[in-house]
C-alpha positions as a LaTeX table, in Angstrom:
\begin{tabular}{lrrr}
\hline
Residue & $x$ (\AA) & $y$ (\AA) & $z$ (\AA) \\
\hline
Met1 & 107.56 & 112.95 & 103.64 \\
Ser2 & 108.62 & 109.52 & 102.62 \\
Glu3 & 107.91 & 108.09 & 99.20 \\
Leu4 & 105.41 & 105.61 & 100.65 \\
Cys5 & 103.49 & 108.50 & 102.35 \\
Lys6 & 103.33 & 110.37 & 99.00 \\
Gln7 & 102.01 & 107.29 & 97.31 \\
Met8 & 99.40 & 106.63 & 99.98 \\
Ala9 & 98.26 & 110.27 & 99.67 \\
Met10 & 97.83 & 109.84 & 95.92 \\
Leu11 & 95.94 & 106.57 & 96.53 \\
Gly12 & 93.57 & 108.47 & 98.86 \\
Lys13 & 93.03 & 111.19 & 96.44 \\
Gly14 & 92.27 & 108.71 & 93.69 \\
Leu15 & 89.89 & 106.56 & 95.76 \\
Gly16 & 88.52 & 109.42 & 97.93 \\
Asn17 & 85.98 & 110.39 & 95.34 \\
Glu18 & 82.82 & 108.19 & 94.75 \\
Asn19 & 82.94 & 108.84 & 90.96 \\
Arg20 & 86.63 & 107.88 & 90.62 \\
Phe21 & 85.93 & 104.68 & 92.70 \\
Thr22 & 83.04 & 103.93 & 90.35 \\
Ile23 & 85.28 & 104.35 & 87.39 \\
Leu24 & 87.89 & 101.97 & 88.86 \\
Gln25 & 85.14 & 99.40 & 89.46 \\
Thr26 & 84.04 & 99.75 & 85.89 \\
Ile27 & 87.54 & 98.97 & 84.42 \\
Met28 & 88.46 & 96.33 & 87.07 \\
Lys29 & 87.64 & 93.33 & 84.90 \\
Glu30 & 88.70 & 94.62 & 81.48 \\
Pro31 & 90.00 & 97.72 & 79.83 \\
Lys32 & 87.46 & 100.12 & 78.44 \\
Thr33 & 87.22 & 103.36 & 76.40 \\
Val34 & 86.16 & 106.64 & 77.88 \\
Gly35 & 82.84 & 106.21 & 76.09 \\
Asp36 & 82.28 & 102.82 & 77.53 \\
Ile37 & 83.14 & 103.98 & 81.02 \\
Ala38 & 80.79 & 107.01 & 80.60 \\
Lys39 & 77.86 & 104.69 & 79.67 \\
Leu40 & 78.55 & 102.15 & 82.42 \\
Ser41 & 79.07 & 104.68 & 85.18 \\
Arg42 & 76.35 & 107.06 & 83.98 \\
Leu43 & 78.71 & 110.01 & 84.04 \\
Pro44 & 79.17 & 112.58 & 81.36 \\
Gln45 & 82.16 & 111.86 & 79.17 \\
Pro46 & 84.04 & 115.13 & 79.97 \\
Ala47 & 83.70 & 114.25 & 83.65 \\
Val48 & 85.04 & 110.72 & 83.11 \\
Ser49 & 88.05 & 112.15 & 81.24 \\
Gln50 & 88.85 & 114.49 & 84.10 \\
His51 & 88.53 & 111.75 & 86.66 \\
Leu52 & 90.79 & 109.48 & 84.51 \\
Lys53 & 93.34 & 112.24 & 84.50 \\
Val54 & 93.47 & 112.23 & 88.32 \\
Leu55 & 93.57 & 108.46 & 88.44 \\
Lys56 & 96.43 & 108.30 & 85.94 \\
Ser57 & 98.34 & 110.94 & 87.98 \\
Ala58 & 97.93 & 108.77 & 91.00 \\
Asn59 & 99.23 & 105.78 & 89.01 \\
Leu60 & 95.99 & 103.89 & 89.67 \\
Val61 & 95.04 & 103.74 & 85.98 \\
Glu62 & 97.02 & 103.11 & 82.84 \\
Ser63 & 96.10 & 103.66 & 79.20 \\
Glu64 & 97.04 & 101.75 & 76.06 \\
Arg65 & 96.30 & 102.59 & 72.52 \\
Lys66 & 94.54 & 100.02 & 70.28 \\
Gly67 & 94.28 & 101.47 & 66.90 \\
Gln68 & 92.48 & 104.72 & 67.18 \\
Glu69 & 90.97 & 103.84 & 70.55 \\
Ile70 & 92.55 & 104.44 & 73.92 \\
Leu71 & 91.71 & 101.84 & 76.57 \\
Tyr72 & 91.88 & 102.55 & 80.25 \\
Leu73 & 92.79 & 99.80 & 82.74 \\
Val74 & 93.61 & 99.44 & 86.46 \\
Asn75 & 97.43 & 99.60 & 87.17 \\
Ala76 & 97.35 & 96.45 & 89.12 \\
Thr77 & 101.19 & 96.19 & 89.31 \\
Phe78 & 101.46 & 99.56 & 91.03 \\
Met79 & 98.54 & 98.90 & 93.42 \\
Ser80 & 100.01 & 95.45 & 94.34 \\
Lys81 & 103.47 & 96.95 & 94.97 \\
Leu82 & 101.99 & 99.79 & 97.05 \\
Leu83 & 99.93 & 97.46 & 99.25 \\
Lys84 & 102.93 & 95.13 & 99.72 \\
Lys85 & 104.98 & 98.24 & 100.90 \\
Leu86 & 102.24 & 99.31 & 103.19 \\
Thr87 & 101.82 & 95.93 & 104.76 \\
Ala88 & 105.58 & 95.56 & 105.18 \\
Asn89 & 105.73 & 98.82 & 107.07 \\
Leu90 & 102.82 & 97.70 & 109.35 \\
Ala91 & 104.58 & 94.60 & 110.57 \\
\hline
\end{tabular}
């Protein structure tokens, strides 16, 4: 399996769950903490943490520490590169 296929499979795994897609939408505009994501998505905090773990393993989400808080944000660089690779292979 090519690297692009593996990355696309991970993208599908990340986006293939409604709750994970909701989490991505929640952090699309600005980074947020797990607590903020839980409130906005109306999901329990432990569930949000588990979904974030899957999204991070798929490289769709990154985290950064600000003091004692960990903020989660969309990995726009990875997603952009992946979509460019995909469209280059379609042409």
